[in-house]
């Protein structure tokens, strides 16, 4: 008998219904619909100019939709001014008051709302402890590091206990190592508090590390919504595949199929490849397949070709990153594929070098068939 208690689905906190925003003749956001759950760390990912920051500003109330509705916790917020929304926005620049101490910066919003002094002291103390800044409470921003400023801004945004915290490129000002460390701190803090976070970023690694779900935006529209694993392993279209992570995109023409398997002639590679597909694909149709560099095996010896796509080429270029090596292999057709391999053994010598003749192979199940 199965006594496992079913997991209750999280309720929806934010509903974005067919929201559009125009600036003159330019459409910045085009009929976007999204649902964001309570207690979720949700990321809106996209390149510059895709509309992600405009969407964030509409959630905050700093921009008004041209059309559509925005609901937060069931209440229509479309026409509600920013200061009346249960929302806080943490700016990319952090916007700390330079003449105030850390403690005063964090307390500022509560003082503006005339919260009793004793309650302000208690809530500020709790928040500084949560972000591990108790020892720096008397310092001013000019005496803080980038990571410390980021935590002060976060504490100031959270001390008012908003239902929704919006973060605009929150880690962009940090150097790489500090950014990677702070990503985990931010995710752990969100988990402890249970506050719904919406992070806008152009950094795919940041979105993949932080978020429970990601919305990928392109040209004002949502290209795909899913978990990091879904977006990375099962991209909805060519744009998402090319934007999220490194990938090899290969155009082809369907030559046949059956039993959940499709064959494609890829003229650029001078080869016929196979891919798994549960849906039938019409013979003669042009399509695109994708394979991630880490799914490809590189070797000097010919591999077993059963249920694998196999190609032959020459190492044209390579880069050594310590934990892994990235190879660019030129095929006999002249096309170039990228391959990444983990450096599992401790050795200063690479197993495959420049100009080596090599075989590339990958499981047909690792090939993604893109229909758009």
PDB file of N, CA and C in Angstrom, residues 237-317:
ATOM      1  N   UNK A 237      12.328  25.409 -29.526  1.00  0.00           N
ATOM      2  CA  UNK A 237      12.562  25.840 -30.894  1.00  0.00           C
ATOM      3  C   UNK A 237      14.037  26.179 -31.083  1.00  0.00           C
ATOM      4  N   UNK A 238      14.361  26.577 -32.291  1.00  0.00           N
ATOM      5  CA  UNK A 238      15.755  26.844 -32.640  1.00  0.00           C
ATOM      6  C   UNK A 238      16.335  28.004 -31.825  1.00  0.00           C
ATOM      7  N   UNK A 239      15.517  29.035 -31.578  1.00  0.00           N
ATOM      8  CA  UNK A 239      16.019  30.178 -30.823  1.00  0.00           C
ATOM      9  C   UNK A 239      16.452  29.757 -29.420  1.00  0.00           C
ATOM     10  N   UNK A 240      15.601  29.034 -28.712  1.00  0.00           N
ATOM     11  CA  UNK A 240      15.923  28.614 -27.346  1.00  0.00           C
ATOM     12  C   UNK A 240      17.147  27.710 -27.341  1.00  0.00           C
ATOM     13  N   UNK A 241      17.201  26.787 -28.293  1.00  0.00           N
ATOM     14  CA  UNK A 241      18.347  25.874 -28.377  1.00  0.00           C
ATOM     15  C   UNK A 241      19.641  26.642 -28.547  1.00  0.00           C
ATOM     16  N   UNK A 242      19.633  27.664 -29.396  1.00  0.00           N
ATOM     17  CA  UNK A 242      20.843  28.422 -29.659  1.00  0.00           C
ATOM     18  C   UNK A 242      21.195  29.401 -28.563  1.00  0.00           C
ATOM     19  N   UNK A 243      20.193  29.853 -27.805  1.00  0.00           N
ATOM     20  CA  UNK A 243      20.443  30.869 -26.774  1.00  0.00           C
ATOM     21  C   UNK A 243      20.909  30.263 -25.460  1.00  0.00           C
ATOM     22  N   UNK A 244      20.374  29.129 -25.088  1.00  0.00           N
ATOM     23  CA  UNK A 244      20.676  28.530 -23.784  1.00  0.00           C
ATOM     24  C   UNK A 244      21.775  27.483 -23.936  1.00  0.00           C
ATOM     25  N   UNK A 245      22.980  27.810 -23.515  1.00  0.00           N
ATOM     26  CA  UNK A 245      24.099  26.869 -23.588  1.00  0.00           C
ATOM     27  C   UNK A 245      24.689  26.768 -24.976  1.00  0.00           C
ATOM     28  N   UNK A 246      25.826  26.075 -25.061  1.00  0.00           N
ATOM     29  CA  UNK A 246      26.447  25.806 -26.356  1.00  0.00           C
ATOM     30  C   UNK A 246      25.739  24.646 -27.038  1.00  0.00           C
ATOM     31  N   UNK A 247      25.625  24.718 -28.342  1.00  0.00           N
ATOM     32  CA  UNK A 247      24.930  23.647 -29.064  1.00  0.00           C
ATOM     33  C   UNK A 247      25.367  23.658 -30.525  1.00  0.00           C
ATOM     34  N   UNK A 248      25.284  22.497 -31.147  1.00  0.00           N
ATOM     35  CA  UNK A 248      25.500  22.363 -32.588  1.00  0.00           C
ATOM     36  C   UNK A 248      24.139  22.287 -33.258  1.00  0.00           C
ATOM     37  N   UNK A 249      23.850  23.229 -34.161  1.00  0.00           N
ATOM     38  CA  UNK A 249      22.604  23.250 -34.918  1.00  0.00           C
ATOM     39  C   UNK A 249      22.889  22.780 -36.336  1.00  0.00           C
ATOM     40  N   UNK A 250      22.125  21.782 -36.786  1.00  0.00           N
ATOM     41  CA  UNK A 250      22.396  21.133 -38.068  1.00  0.00           C
ATOM     42  C   UNK A 250      21.102  21.064 -38.877  1.00  0.00           C
ATOM     43  N   UNK A 251      21.097  21.663 -40.041  1.00  0.00           N
ATOM     44  CA  UNK A 251      19.920  21.601 -40.913  1.00  0.00           C
ATOM     45  C   UNK A 251      19.901  20.271 -41.657  1.00  0.00           C
ATOM     46  N   UNK A 252      18.689  19.762 -41.887  1.00  0.00           N
ATOM     47  CA  UNK A 252      18.566  18.481 -42.579  1.00  0.00           C
ATOM     48  C   UNK A 252      17.243  18.324 -43.290  1.00  0.00           C
ATOM     49  N   UNK A 253      17.142  17.270 -44.062  1.00  0.00           N
ATOM     50  CA  UNK A 253      15.934  16.940 -44.822  1.00  0.00           C
ATOM     51  C   UNK A 253      15.515  15.526 -44.469  1.00  0.00           C
ATOM     52  N   UNK A 254      14.253  15.365 -44.089  1.00  0.00           N
ATOM     53  CA  UNK A 254      13.752  14.052 -43.660  1.00  0.00           C
ATOM     54  C   UNK A 254      13.733  13.090 -44.844  1.00  0.00           C
ATOM     55  N   UNK A 255      14.382  11.932 -44.672  1.00  0.00           N
ATOM     56  CA  UNK A 255      14.429  10.925 -45.740  1.00  0.00           C
ATOM     57  C   UNK A 255      13.596   9.693 -45.421  1.00  0.00           C
ATOM     58  N   UNK A 256      13.183   9.553 -44.173  1.00  0.00           N
ATOM     59  CA  UNK A 256      12.373   8.394 -43.813  1.00  0.00           C
ATOM     60  C   UNK A 256      12.210   8.303 -42.317  1.00  0.00           C
ATOM     61  N   UNK A 257      11.443   7.298 -41.893  1.00  0.00           N
ATOM     62  CA  UNK A 257      11.242   7.129 -40.466  1.00  0.00           C
ATOM     63  C   UNK A 257      10.309   5.978 -40.172  1.00  0.00           C
ATOM     64  N   UNK A 258      10.200   5.644 -38.893  1.00  0.00           N
ATOM     65  CA  UNK A 258       9.357   4.564 -38.440  1.00  0.00           C
ATOM     66  C   UNK A 258       9.827   4.062 -37.090  1.00  0.00           C
ATOM     67  N   UNK A 259       8.887   3.516 -36.298  1.00  0.00           N
ATOM     68  CA  UNK A 259       9.191   2.967 -34.973  1.00  0.00           C
ATOM     69  C   UNK A 259       9.853   4.020 -34.073  1.00  0.00           C
ATOM     70  N   UNK A 260       9.349   5.262 -34.167  1.00  0.00           N
ATOM     71  CA  UNK A 260       9.852   6.330 -33.314  1.00  0.00           C
ATOM     72  C   UNK A 260      11.209   6.863 -33.694  1.00  0.00           C
ATOM     73  N   UNK A 261      11.638   6.582 -34.925  1.00  0.00           N
ATOM     74  CA  UNK A 261      12.967   6.994 -35.361  1.00  0.00           C
ATOM     75  C   UNK A 261      12.858   7.717 -36.697  1.00  0.00           C
ATOM     76  N   UNK A 262      13.586   8.817 -36.860  1.00  0.00           N
ATOM     77  CA  UNK A 262      13.552   9.610 -38.087  1.00  0.00           C
ATOM     78  C   UNK A 262      14.967   9.714 -38.645  1.00  0.00           C
ATOM     79  N   UNK A 263      15.097   9.562 -39.963  1.00  0.00           N
ATOM     80  CA  UNK A 263      16.387   9.711 -40.637  1.00  0.00           C
ATOM     81  C   UNK A 263      16.410  11.033 -41.390  1.00  0.00           C
ATOM     82  N   UNK A 264      17.554  11.725 -41.338  1.00  0.00           N
ATOM     83  CA  UNK A 264      17.697  13.006 -42.018  1.00  0.00           C
ATOM     84  C   UNK A 264      18.986  13.040 -42.810  1.00  0.00           C
ATOM     85  N   UNK A 265      18.909  13.575 -44.015  1.00  0.00           N
ATOM     86  CA  UNK A 265      20.092  13.828 -44.810  1.00  0.00           C
ATOM     87  C   UNK A 265      20.583  15.238 -44.506  1.00  0.00           C
ATOM     88  N   UNK A 266      21.794  15.329 -43.975  1.00  0.00           N
ATOM     89  CA  UNK A 266      22.365  16.623 -43.596  1.00  0.00           C
ATOM     90  C   UNK A 266      23.487  16.954 -44.572  1.00  0.00           C
ATOM     91  N   UNK A 267      23.163  17.746 -45.593  1.00  0.00           N
ATOM     92  CA  UNK A 267      24.126  18.023 -46.663  1.00  0.00           C
ATOM     93  C   UNK A 267      25.369  18.739 -46.142  1.00  0.00           C
ATOM     94  N   UNK A 268      25.201  19.630 -45.148  1.00  0.00           N
ATOM     95  CA  UNK A 268      26.350  20.372 -44.638  1.00  0.00           C
ATOM     96  C   UNK A 268      27.387  19.449 -44.003  1.00  0.00           C
ATOM     97  N   UNK A 269      26.921  18.319 -43.458  1.00  0.00           N
ATOM     98  CA  UNK A 269      27.832  17.349 -42.856  1.00  0.00           C
ATOM     99  C   UNK A 269      28.226  16.246 -43.816  1.00  0.00           C
ATOM    100  N   UNK A 270      27.502  16.148 -44.935  1.00  0.00           N
ATOM    101  CA  UNK A 270      27.745  15.052 -45.872  1.00  0.00           C
ATOM    102  C   UNK A 270      27.417  13.709 -45.264  1.00  0.00           C
ATOM    103  N   UNK A 271      26.333  13.647 -44.465  1.00  0.00           N
ATOM    104  CA  UNK A 271      26.016  12.412 -43.756  1.00  0.00           C
ATOM    105  C   UNK A 271      24.521  12.325 -43.500  1.00  0.00           C
ATOM    106  N   UNK A 272      24.064  11.084 -43.241  1.00  0.00           N
ATOM    107  CA  UNK A 272      22.688  10.856 -42.815  1.00  0.00           C
ATOM    108  C   UNK A 272      22.704  10.560 -41.324  1.00  0.00           C
ATOM    109  N   UNK A 273      21.856  11.262 -40.580  1.00  0.00           N
ATOM    110  CA  UNK A 273      21.791  11.118 -39.133  1.00  0.00           C
ATOM    111  C   UNK A 273      20.416  10.626 -38.711  1.00  0.00           C
ATOM    112  N   UNK A 274      20.357  10.062 -37.508  1.00  0.00           N
ATOM    113  CA  UNK A 274      19.098   9.557 -36.964  1.00  0.00           C
ATOM    114  C   UNK A 274      18.741  10.305 -35.690  1.00  0.00           C
ATOM    115  N   UNK A 275      17.450  10.418 -35.435  1.00  0.00           N
ATOM    116  CA  UNK A 275      16.954  11.080 -34.231  1.00  0.00           C
ATOM    117  C   UNK A 275      15.668  10.376 -33.805  1.00  0.00           C
ATOM    118  N   UNK A 276      15.430  10.315 -32.496  1.00  0.00           N
ATOM    119  CA  UNK A 276      14.186   9.747 -31.995  1.00  0.00           C
ATOM    120  C   UNK A 276      13.088  10.801 -32.034  1.00  0.00           C
ATOM    121  N   UNK A 277      11.894  10.404 -32.436  1.00  0.00           N
ATOM    122  CA  UNK A 277      10.759  11.321 -32.476  1.00  0.00           C
ATOM    123  C   UNK A 277       9.472  10.542 -32.271  1.00  0.00           C
ATOM    124  N   UNK A 278       8.694  10.950 -31.261  1.00  0.00           N
ATOM    125  CA  UNK A 278       7.420  10.277 -30.996  1.00  0.00           C
ATOM    126  C   UNK A 278       6.354  10.693 -32.000  1.00  0.00           C
ATOM    127  N   UNK A 279       6.514  11.890 -32.577  1.00  0.00           N
ATOM    128  CA  UNK A 279       5.546  12.376 -33.562  1.00  0.00           C
ATOM    129  C   UNK A 279       6.066  12.121 -34.975  1.00  0.00           C
ATOM    130  N   UNK A 280       5.188  11.728 -35.893  1.00  0.00           N
ATOM    131  CA  UNK A 280       5.627  11.483 -37.272  1.00  0.00           C
ATOM    132  C   UNK A 280       6.074  12.774 -37.948  1.00  0.00           C
ATOM    133  N   UNK A 281       7.080  12.646 -38.815  1.00  0.00           N
ATOM    134  CA  UNK A 281       7.586  13.785 -39.581  1.00  0.00           C
ATOM    135  C   UNK A 281       7.493  13.434 -41.052  1.00  0.00           C
ATOM    136  N   UNK A 282       6.955  14.341 -41.829  1.00  0.00           N
ATOM    137  CA  UNK A 282       6.721  14.075 -43.250  1.00  0.00           C
ATOM    138  C   UNK A 282       8.038  13.959 -44.017  1.00  0.00           C
ATOM    139  N   UNK A 283       8.154  12.917 -44.845  1.00  0.00           N
ATOM    140  CA  UNK A 283       9.346  12.739 -45.678  1.00  0.00           C
ATOM    141  C   UNK A 283       9.507  13.928 -46.618  1.00  0.00           C
ATOM    142  N   UNK A 284      10.760  14.395 -46.733  1.00  0.00           N
ATOM    143  CA  UNK A 284      11.048  15.544 -47.580  1.00  0.00           C
ATOM    144  C   UNK A 284      11.005  16.865 -46.843  1.00  0.00           C
ATOM    145  N   UNK A 285      10.468  16.855 -45.630  1.00  0.00           N
ATOM    146  CA  UNK A 285      10.382  18.100 -44.864  1.00  0.00           C
ATOM    147  C   UNK A 285      11.779  18.553 -44.435  1.00  0.00           C
ATOM    148  N   UNK A 286      12.015  19.852 -44.482  1.00  0.00           N
ATOM    149  CA  UNK A 286      13.291  20.394 -43.983  1.00  0.00           C
ATOM    150  C   UNK A 286      13.115  20.732 -42.507  1.00  0.00           C
ATOM    151  N   UNK A 287      14.119  20.421 -41.728  1.00  0.00           N
ATOM    152  CA  UNK A 287      14.052  20.651 -40.284  1.00  0.00           C
ATOM    153  C   UNK A 287      15.465  20.897 -39.764  1.00  0.00           C
ATOM    154  N   UNK A 288      15.574  20.993 -38.473  1.00  0.00           N
ATOM    155  CA  UNK A 288      16.867  21.249 -37.843  1.00  0.00           C
ATOM    156  C   UNK A 288      17.016  20.307 -36.665  1.00  0.00           C
ATOM    157  N   UNK A 289      18.208  19.772 -36.493  1.00  0.00           N
ATOM    158  CA  UNK A 289      18.495  18.971 -35.311  1.00  0.00           C
ATOM    159  C   UNK A 289      19.600  19.657 -34.513  1.00  0.00           C
ATOM    160  N   UNK A 290      19.649  19.336 -33.235  1.00  0.00           N
ATOM    161  CA  UNK A 290      20.622  19.959 -32.350  1.00  0.00           C
ATOM    162  C   UNK A 290      21.240  18.904 -31.446  1.00  0.00           C
ATOM    163  N   UNK A 291      22.516  19.087 -31.141  1.00  0.00           N
ATOM    164  CA  UNK A 291      23.195  18.187 -30.208  1.00  0.00           C
ATOM    165  C   UNK A 291      24.180  19.020 -29.382  1.00  0.00           C
ATOM    166  N   UNK A 292      24.127  18.836 -28.072  1.00  0.00           N
ATOM    167  CA  UNK A 292      25.003  19.570 -27.163  1.00  0.00           C
ATOM    168  C   UNK A 292      26.432  19.026 -27.257  1.00  0.00           C
ATOM    169  N   UNK A 293      27.435  19.903 -27.139  1.00  0.00           N
ATOM    170  CA  UNK A 293      28.834  19.455 -27.242  1.00  0.00           C
ATOM    171  C   UNK A 293      29.208  18.369 -26.246  1.00  0.00           C
ATOM    172  N   UNK A 294      28.627  18.413 -25.032  1.00  0.00           N
ATOM    173  CA  UNK A 294      28.997  17.413 -24.023  1.00  0.00           C
ATOM    174  C   UNK A 294      28.372  16.050 -24.273  1.00  0.00           C
ATOM    175  N   UNK A 295      27.404  15.973 -25.203  1.00  0.00           N
ATOM    176  CA  UNK A 295      26.786  14.685 -25.537  1.00  0.00           C
ATOM    177  C   UNK A 295      27.630  13.905 -26.548  1.00  0.00           C
ATOM    178  N   UNK A 296      28.597  14.596 -27.166  1.00  0.00           N
ATOM    179  CA  UNK A 296      29.392  13.972 -28.229  1.00  0.00           C
ATOM    180  C   UNK A 296      30.672  13.380 -27.643  1.00  0.00           C
ATOM    181  N   UNK A 297      30.963  12.159 -28.023  1.00  0.00           N
ATOM    182  CA  UNK A 297      32.210  11.489 -27.629  1.00  0.00           C
ATOM    183  C   UNK A 297      33.244  11.660 -28.740  1.00  0.00           C
ATOM    184  N   UNK A 298      34.463  12.017 -28.366  1.00  0.00           N
ATOM    185  CA  UNK A 298      35.552  12.172 -29.334  1.00  0.00           C
ATOM    186  C   UNK A 298      36.606  11.104 -29.050  1.00  0.00           C
ATOM    187  N   UNK A 299      37.060  10.429 -30.104  1.00  0.00           N
ATOM    188  CA  UNK A 299      38.042   9.359 -29.915  1.00  0.00           C
ATOM    189  C   UNK A 299      38.838   9.141 -31.198  1.00  0.00           C
ATOM    190  N   UNK A 300      40.000   8.522 -31.043  1.00  0.00           N
ATOM    191  CA  UNK A 300      40.801   8.178 -32.220  1.00  0.00           C
ATOM    192  C   UNK A 300      40.317   6.886 -32.862  1.00  0.00           C
ATOM    193  N   UNK A 301      39.651   6.039 -32.057  1.00  0.00           N
ATOM    194  CA  UNK A 301      39.191   4.748 -32.560  1.00  0.00           C
ATOM    195  C   UNK A 301      37.735   4.838 -32.999  1.00  0.00           C
ATOM    196  N   UNK A 302      37.394   4.071 -34.037  1.00  0.00           N
ATOM    197  CA  UNK A 302      36.017   4.044 -34.526  1.00  0.00           C
ATOM    198  C   UNK A 302      35.108   3.426 -33.463  1.00  0.00           C
ATOM    199  N   UNK A 303      34.000   4.085 -33.097  1.00  0.00           N
ATOM    200  CA  UNK A 303      33.095   3.554 -32.082  1.00  0.00           C
ATOM    201  C   UNK A 303      32.094   2.571 -32.665  1.00  0.00           C
ATOM    202  N   UNK A 304      31.389   1.886 -31.774  1.00  0.00           N
ATOM    203  CA  UNK A 304      30.272   1.035 -32.164  1.00  0.00           C
ATOM    204  C   UNK A 304      29.150   1.942 -32.650  1.00  0.00           C
ATOM    205  N   UNK A 305      28.699   1.753 -33.865  1.00  0.00           N
ATOM    206  CA  UNK A 305      27.719   2.662 -34.450  1.00  0.00           C
ATOM    207  C   UNK A 305      26.275   2.319 -34.171  1.00  0.00           C
ATOM    208  N   UNK A 306      26.018   1.294 -33.363  1.00  0.00           N
ATOM    209  CA  UNK A 306      24.622   0.926 -33.093  1.00  0.00           C
ATOM    210  C   UNK A 306      23.943   1.995 -32.247  1.00  0.00           C
ATOM    211  N   UNK A 307      22.810   2.497 -32.748  1.00  0.00           N
ATOM    212  CA  UNK A 307      22.029   3.535 -32.069  1.00  0.00           C
ATOM    213  C   UNK A 307      22.851   4.789 -31.788  1.00  0.00           C
ATOM    214  N   UNK A 308      23.863   5.020 -32.610  1.00  0.00           N
ATOM    215  CA  UNK A 308      24.687   6.214 -32.469  1.00  0.00           C
ATOM    216  C   UNK A 308      24.902   6.851 -33.840  1.00  0.00           C
ATOM    217  N   UNK A 309      24.993   8.165 -33.847  1.00  0.00           N
ATOM    218  CA  UNK A 309      25.411   8.880 -35.036  1.00  0.00           C
ATOM    219  C   UNK A 309      26.930   8.996 -35.006  1.00  0.00           C
ATOM    220  N   UNK A 310      27.581   8.655 -36.114  1.00  0.00           N
ATOM    221  CA  UNK A 310      29.045   8.636 -36.158  1.00  0.00           C
ATOM    222  C   UNK A 310      29.534   9.479 -37.333  1.00  0.00           C
ATOM    223  N   UNK A 311      30.496  10.356 -37.063  1.00  0.00           N
ATOM    224  CA  UNK A 311      31.110  11.197 -38.083  1.00  0.00           C
ATOM    225  C   UNK A 311      32.626  11.158 -37.925  1.00  0.00           C
ATOM    226  N   UNK A 312      33.334  11.501 -38.988  1.00  0.00           N
ATOM    227  CA  UNK A 312      34.789  11.507 -38.938  1.00  0.00           C
ATOM    228  C   UNK A 312      35.304  12.892 -39.322  1.00  0.00           C
ATOM    229  N   UNK A 313      36.366  13.333 -38.619  1.00  0.00           N
ATOM    230  CA  UNK A 313      36.923  14.646 -38.921  1.00  0.00           C
ATOM    231  C   UNK A 313      38.310  14.827 -38.341  1.00  0.00           C
ATOM    232  N   UNK A 314      38.767  16.065 -38.351  1.00  0.00           N
ATOM    233  CA  UNK A 314      40.102  16.414 -37.864  1.00  0.00           C
ATOM    234  C   UNK A 314      39.990  17.537 -36.839  1.00  0.00           C
ATOM    235  N   UNK A 315      40.765  17.439 -35.763  1.00  0.00           N
ATOM    236  CA  UNK A 315      40.754  18.484 -34.730  1.00  0.00           C
ATOM    237  C   UNK A 315      41.340  19.759 -35.333  1.00  0.00           C
ATOM    238  N   UNK A 316      40.526  20.764 -35.456  1.00  0.00           N
ATOM    239  CA  UNK A 316      40.906  22.029 -36.072  1.00  0.00           C
ATOM    240  C   UNK A 316      41.367  23.037 -35.028  1.00  0.00           C
ATOM    241  N   UNK A 317      40.746  22.965 -33.836  1.00  0.00           N
ATOM    242  CA  UNK A 317      41.072  23.903 -32.768  1.00  0.00           C
ATOM    243  C   UNK A 317      40.696  23.266 -31.443  1.00  0.00           C
TER     244      UNK A 317
END
